[in-house]
Tab-separated table of C-alpha atoms in Angstrom:
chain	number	residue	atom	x	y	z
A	1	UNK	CA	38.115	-41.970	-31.876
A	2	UNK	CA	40.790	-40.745	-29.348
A	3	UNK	CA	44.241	-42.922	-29.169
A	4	UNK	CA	42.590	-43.129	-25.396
A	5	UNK	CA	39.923	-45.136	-27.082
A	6	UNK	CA	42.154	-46.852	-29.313
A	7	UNK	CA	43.680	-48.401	-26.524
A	8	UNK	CA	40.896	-49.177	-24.926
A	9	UNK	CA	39.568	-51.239	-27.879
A	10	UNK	CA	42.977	-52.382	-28.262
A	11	UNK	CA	43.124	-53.848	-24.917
A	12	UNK	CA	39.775	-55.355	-25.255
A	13	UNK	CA	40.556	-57.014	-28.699
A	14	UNK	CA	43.385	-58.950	-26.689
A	15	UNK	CA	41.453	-60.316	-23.856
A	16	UNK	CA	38.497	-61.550	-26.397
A	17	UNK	CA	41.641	-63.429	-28.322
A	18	UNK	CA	43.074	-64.535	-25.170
A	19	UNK	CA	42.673	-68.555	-24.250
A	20	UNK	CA	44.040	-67.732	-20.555
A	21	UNK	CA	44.220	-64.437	-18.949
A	22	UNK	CA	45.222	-63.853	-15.693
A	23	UNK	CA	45.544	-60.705	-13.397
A	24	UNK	CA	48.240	-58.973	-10.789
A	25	UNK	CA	46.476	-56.518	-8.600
A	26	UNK	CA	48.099	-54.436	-6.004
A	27	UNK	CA	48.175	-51.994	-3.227
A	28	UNK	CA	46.932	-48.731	-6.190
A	29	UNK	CA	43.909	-50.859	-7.139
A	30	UNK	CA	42.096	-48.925	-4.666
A	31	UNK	CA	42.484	-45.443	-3.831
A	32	UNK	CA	42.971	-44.813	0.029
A	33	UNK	CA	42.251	-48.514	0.883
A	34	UNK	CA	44.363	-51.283	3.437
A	35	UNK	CA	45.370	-53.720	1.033
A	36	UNK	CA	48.540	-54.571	2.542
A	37	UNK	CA	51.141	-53.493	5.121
A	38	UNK	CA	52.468	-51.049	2.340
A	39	UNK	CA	49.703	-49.254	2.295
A	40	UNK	CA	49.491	-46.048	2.182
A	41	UNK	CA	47.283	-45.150	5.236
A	42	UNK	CA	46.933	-42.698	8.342
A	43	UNK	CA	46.491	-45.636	10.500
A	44	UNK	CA	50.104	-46.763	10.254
A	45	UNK	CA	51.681	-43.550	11.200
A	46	UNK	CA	49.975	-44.543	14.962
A	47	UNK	CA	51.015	-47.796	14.408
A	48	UNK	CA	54.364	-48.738	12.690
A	49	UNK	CA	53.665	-52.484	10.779
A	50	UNK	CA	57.469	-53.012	10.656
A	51	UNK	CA	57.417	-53.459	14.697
A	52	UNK	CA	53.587	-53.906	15.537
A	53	UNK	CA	52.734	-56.483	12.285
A	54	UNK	CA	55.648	-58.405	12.963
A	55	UNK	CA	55.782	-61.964	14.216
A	56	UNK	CA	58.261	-61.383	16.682
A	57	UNK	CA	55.310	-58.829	18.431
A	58	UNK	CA	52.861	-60.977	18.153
A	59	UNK	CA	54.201	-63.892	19.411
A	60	UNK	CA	56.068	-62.176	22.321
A	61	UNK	CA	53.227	-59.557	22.903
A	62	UNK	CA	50.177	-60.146	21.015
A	63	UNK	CA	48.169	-57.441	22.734
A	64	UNK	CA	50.456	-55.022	21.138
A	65	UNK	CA	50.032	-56.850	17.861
A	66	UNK	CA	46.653	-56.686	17.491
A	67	UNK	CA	45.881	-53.186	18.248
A	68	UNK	CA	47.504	-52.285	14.652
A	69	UNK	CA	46.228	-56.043	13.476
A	70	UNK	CA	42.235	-55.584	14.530
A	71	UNK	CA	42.113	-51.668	13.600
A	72	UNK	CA	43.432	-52.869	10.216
A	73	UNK	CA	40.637	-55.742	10.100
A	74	UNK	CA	37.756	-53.007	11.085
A	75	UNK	CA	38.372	-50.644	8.660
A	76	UNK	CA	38.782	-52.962	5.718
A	77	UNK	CA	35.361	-54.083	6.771
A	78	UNK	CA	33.975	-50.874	6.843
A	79	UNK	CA	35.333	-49.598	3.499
A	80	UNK	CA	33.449	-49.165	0.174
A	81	UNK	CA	34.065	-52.156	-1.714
A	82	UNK	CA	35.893	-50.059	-5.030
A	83	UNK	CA	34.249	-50.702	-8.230
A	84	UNK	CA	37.418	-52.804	-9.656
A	85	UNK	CA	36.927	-55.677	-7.751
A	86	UNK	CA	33.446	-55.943	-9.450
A	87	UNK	CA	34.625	-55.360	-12.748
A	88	UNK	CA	37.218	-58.085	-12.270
A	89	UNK	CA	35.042	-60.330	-10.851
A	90	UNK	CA	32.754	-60.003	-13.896
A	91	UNK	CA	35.494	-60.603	-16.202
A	92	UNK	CA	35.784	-63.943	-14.566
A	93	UNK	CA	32.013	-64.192	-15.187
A	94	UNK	CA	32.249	-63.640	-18.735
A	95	UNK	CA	35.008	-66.547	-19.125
A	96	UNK	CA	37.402	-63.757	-19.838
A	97	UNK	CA	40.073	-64.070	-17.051
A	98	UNK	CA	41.035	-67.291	-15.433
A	99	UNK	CA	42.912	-66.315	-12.248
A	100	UNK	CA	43.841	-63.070	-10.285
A	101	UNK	CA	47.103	-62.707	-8.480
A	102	UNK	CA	47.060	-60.602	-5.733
A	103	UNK	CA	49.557	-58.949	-3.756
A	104	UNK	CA	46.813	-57.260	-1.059
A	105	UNK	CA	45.893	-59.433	1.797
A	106	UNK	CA	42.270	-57.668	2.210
A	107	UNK	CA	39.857	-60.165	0.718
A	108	UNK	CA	38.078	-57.888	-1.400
A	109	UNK	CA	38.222	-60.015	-4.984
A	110	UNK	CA	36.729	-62.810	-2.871
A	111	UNK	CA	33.735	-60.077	-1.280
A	112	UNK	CA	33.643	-58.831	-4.931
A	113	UNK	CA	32.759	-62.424	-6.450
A	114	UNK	CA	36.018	-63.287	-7.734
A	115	UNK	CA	36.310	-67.124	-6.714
A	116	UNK	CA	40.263	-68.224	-8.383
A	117	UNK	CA	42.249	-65.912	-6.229
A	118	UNK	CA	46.049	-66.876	-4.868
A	119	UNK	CA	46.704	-64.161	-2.714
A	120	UNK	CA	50.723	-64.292	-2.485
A	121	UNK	CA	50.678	-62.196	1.231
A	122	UNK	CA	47.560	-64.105	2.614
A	123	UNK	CA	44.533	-63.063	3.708
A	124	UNK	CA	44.151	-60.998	7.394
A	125	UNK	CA	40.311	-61.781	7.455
A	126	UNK	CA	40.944	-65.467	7.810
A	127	UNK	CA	42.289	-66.091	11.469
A	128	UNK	CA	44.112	-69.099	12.565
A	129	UNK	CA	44.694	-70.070	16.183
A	130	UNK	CA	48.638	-70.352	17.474
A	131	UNK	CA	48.223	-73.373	19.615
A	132	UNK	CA	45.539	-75.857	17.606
A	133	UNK	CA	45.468	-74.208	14.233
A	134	UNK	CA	41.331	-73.868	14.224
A	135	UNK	CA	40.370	-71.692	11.313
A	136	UNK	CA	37.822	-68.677	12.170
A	137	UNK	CA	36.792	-65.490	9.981
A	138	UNK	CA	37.565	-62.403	11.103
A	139	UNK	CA	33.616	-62.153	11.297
A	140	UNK	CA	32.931	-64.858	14.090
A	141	UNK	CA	35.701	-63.432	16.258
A	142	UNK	CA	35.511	-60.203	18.548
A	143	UNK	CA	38.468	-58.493	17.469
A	144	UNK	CA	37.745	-55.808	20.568
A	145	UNK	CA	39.294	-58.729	22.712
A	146	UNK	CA	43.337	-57.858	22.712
A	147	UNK	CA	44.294	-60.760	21.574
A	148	UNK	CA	41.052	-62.597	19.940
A	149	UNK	CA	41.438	-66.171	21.263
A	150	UNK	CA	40.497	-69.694	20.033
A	151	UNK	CA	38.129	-71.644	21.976
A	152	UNK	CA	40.913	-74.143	23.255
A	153	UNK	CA	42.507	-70.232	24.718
A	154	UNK	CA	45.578	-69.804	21.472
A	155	UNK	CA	45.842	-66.677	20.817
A	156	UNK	CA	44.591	-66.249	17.122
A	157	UNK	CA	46.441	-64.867	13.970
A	158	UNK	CA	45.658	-63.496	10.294
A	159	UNK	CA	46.505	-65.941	7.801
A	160	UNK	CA	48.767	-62.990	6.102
A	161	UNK	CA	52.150	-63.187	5.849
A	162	UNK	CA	53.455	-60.678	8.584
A	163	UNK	CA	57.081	-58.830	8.924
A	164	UNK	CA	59.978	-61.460	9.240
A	165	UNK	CA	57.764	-64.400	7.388
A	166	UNK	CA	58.017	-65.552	3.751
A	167	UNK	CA	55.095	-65.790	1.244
A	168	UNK	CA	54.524	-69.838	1.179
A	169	UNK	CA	56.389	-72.329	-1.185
A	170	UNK	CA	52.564	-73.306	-2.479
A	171	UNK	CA	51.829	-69.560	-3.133
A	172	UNK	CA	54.914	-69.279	-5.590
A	173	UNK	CA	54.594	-72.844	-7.348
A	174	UNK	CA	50.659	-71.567	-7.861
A	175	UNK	CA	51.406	-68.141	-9.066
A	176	UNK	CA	54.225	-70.134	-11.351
A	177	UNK	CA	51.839	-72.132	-12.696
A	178	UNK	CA	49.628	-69.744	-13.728
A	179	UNK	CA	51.881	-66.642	-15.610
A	180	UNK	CA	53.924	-69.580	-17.484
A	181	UNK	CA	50.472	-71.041	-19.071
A	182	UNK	CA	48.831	-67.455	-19.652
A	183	UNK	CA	48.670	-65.632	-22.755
A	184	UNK	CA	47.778	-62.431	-21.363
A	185	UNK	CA	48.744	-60.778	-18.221
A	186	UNK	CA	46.487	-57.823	-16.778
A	187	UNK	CA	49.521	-55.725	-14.388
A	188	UNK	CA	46.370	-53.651	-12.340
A	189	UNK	CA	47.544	-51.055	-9.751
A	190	UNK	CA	50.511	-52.306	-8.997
A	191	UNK	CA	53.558	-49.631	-7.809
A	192	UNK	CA	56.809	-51.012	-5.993
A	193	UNK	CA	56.560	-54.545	-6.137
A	194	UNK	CA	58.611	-56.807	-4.098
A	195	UNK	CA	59.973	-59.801	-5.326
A	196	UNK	CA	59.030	-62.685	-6.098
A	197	UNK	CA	55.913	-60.868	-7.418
A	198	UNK	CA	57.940	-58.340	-9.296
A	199	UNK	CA	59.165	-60.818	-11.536
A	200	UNK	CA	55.860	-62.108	-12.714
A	201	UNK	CA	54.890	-60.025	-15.608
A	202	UNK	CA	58.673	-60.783	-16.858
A	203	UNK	CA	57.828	-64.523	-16.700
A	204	UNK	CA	54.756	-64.140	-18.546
A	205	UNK	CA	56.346	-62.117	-21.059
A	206	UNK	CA	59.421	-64.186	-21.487
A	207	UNK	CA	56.404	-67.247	-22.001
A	208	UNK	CA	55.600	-65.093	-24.702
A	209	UNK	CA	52.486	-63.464	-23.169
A	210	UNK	CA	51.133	-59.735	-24.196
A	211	UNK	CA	50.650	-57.608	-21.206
A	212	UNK	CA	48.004	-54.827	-20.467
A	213	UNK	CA	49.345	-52.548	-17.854
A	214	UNK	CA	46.857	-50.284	-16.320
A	215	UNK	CA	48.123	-48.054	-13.747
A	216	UNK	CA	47.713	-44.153	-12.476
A	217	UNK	CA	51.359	-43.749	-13.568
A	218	UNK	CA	54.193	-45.203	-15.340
A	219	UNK	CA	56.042	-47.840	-13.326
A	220	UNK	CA	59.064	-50.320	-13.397
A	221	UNK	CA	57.175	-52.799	-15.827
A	222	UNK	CA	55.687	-50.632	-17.830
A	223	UNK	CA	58.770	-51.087	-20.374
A	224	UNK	CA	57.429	-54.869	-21.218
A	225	UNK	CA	53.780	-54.035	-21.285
A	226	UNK	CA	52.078	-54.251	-25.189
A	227	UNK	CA	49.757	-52.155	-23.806
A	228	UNK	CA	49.840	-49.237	-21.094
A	229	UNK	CA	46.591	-47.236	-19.876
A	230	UNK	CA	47.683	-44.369	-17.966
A	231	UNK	CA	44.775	-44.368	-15.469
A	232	UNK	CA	42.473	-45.351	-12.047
A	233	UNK	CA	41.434	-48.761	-12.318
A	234	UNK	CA	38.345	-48.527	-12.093
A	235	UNK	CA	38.005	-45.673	-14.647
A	236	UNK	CA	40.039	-48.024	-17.279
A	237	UNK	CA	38.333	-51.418	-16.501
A	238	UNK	CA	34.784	-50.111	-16.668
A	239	UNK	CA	35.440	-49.069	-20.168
A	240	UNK	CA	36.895	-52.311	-21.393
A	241	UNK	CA	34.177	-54.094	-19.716
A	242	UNK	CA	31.752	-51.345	-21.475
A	243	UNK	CA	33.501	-51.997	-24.979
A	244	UNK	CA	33.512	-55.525	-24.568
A	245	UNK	CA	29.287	-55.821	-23.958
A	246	UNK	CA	28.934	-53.252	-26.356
A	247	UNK	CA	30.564	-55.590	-29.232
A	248	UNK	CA	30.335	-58.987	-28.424
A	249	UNK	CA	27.409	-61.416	-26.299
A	250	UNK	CA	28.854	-62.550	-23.711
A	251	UNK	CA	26.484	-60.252	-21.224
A	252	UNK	CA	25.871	-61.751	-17.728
């Protein structure tokens, strides 16, 4: 056995003990994906988020808004859906992790199956209207129109939390809630956090919960972590998930 695999079982081992696990995902969960404004992605070197993603744009000009805002909708729904989100979503399955915390605003937990998500930046493929606050996906919507529009004639808006707003009060308290009453934290693809969210794992650990990092590289909680997998995602999840059938019943 490897120390690779060591860890591996390791990290295993402490989600089977765990009574409550919960998970912080981030923008590295997916390799080459939208997952937030910080992205990493061709599209916003057309586009700069800072000006176009801003509130100030769209409510003074939200033509110009939504050229960055529905580009960024149609190619998160034309993207591969990466395998972590299903191995997550299993692990909820299973009755292995209670919550994920997510700092990406792309839905994909919920597409993957995942159903106890607080997504701290909000969620662009739910669309609220400015002027009667009507809910819509980003599905029933033409997004071609520049702006989409309600059916009263508001101009419509992603439910994420754009340049110049704050994540909501009730997204904190929730995300709160949840690392103080964990016993294990899963830190998955996270890189430069921003606070608040930045500050979670050190909550959880201060509650006296173990954390599993698992990351493509070291990063600025990796320090705290009981456990650190140097690795994609998806690689390092489908191998707990494979240890954890191969030694225990609790196949879906």
């Amino acid at each position: 056995m490897s120390a690779h695999d060591d860890l591996i079982e390791a990290a295993a081992s402490l989600i089977l003990d765990s009574k409550k696990t919960v998970a912080l995902t981030g923008d590295a969960i997916a390799k080459g994906a939208i997952t937030s404004f910080n992205a990493d992605n061709r599209l916003f070197n057309k586009y700069d988020p800072e000006e176009y993603a801003h509130i100030a744009t769209l409510q003074k000009n939200p033509a110009r808004s939504w050229m960055l805002l529905g580009n960024t909708i149609k190619v998160i729904q034309k993207s591969e859906l990466d395998p972590a989100y299903l191995l997550l979503a299993e692990l909820e399955k299973k009755g292995l992790l209670a919550t994920i915390i997510t700092n990406n605003f792309d839905n994909r937990h919920q597409v993957a199956g995942s159903r106890n998500v607080i997504e701290l930046q909000g969620n662009i493929m739910n669309l609220s209207c400015m002027n009667c606050n009507e809910k819509y996906s980003a599905t029933e919507v033409s997004i071609e129109e520049l702006p989409p529009r309600c059916k009263c004639g508001g101009v419509l808006r992603p439910d994420a939390v754009l340049f110049g707003e704050k994540i909501t009060f009730e997204a904190v308290v929730k995300t709160r809630e949840e690392v103080e009453n964990c016993e294990l934290m899963l830190v998955i693809g996270t890189g430069e956090l921003m606070q608040p969210v930045a500050s979670m794992p050190l909550i959880a650990n201060e509650n006296g919960a173990k954390i599993i990092e698992i990351n493509p590289e070291k990063t600025i909680l990796t320090f705290i972590a009981d456990i650190f997998i140097e690795g994609t995602p998806s690689e390092i999840l489908g191998e707990i998930v494979k240890w954890i059938e191969n030694n225990t019943e609790l196949n879906v």
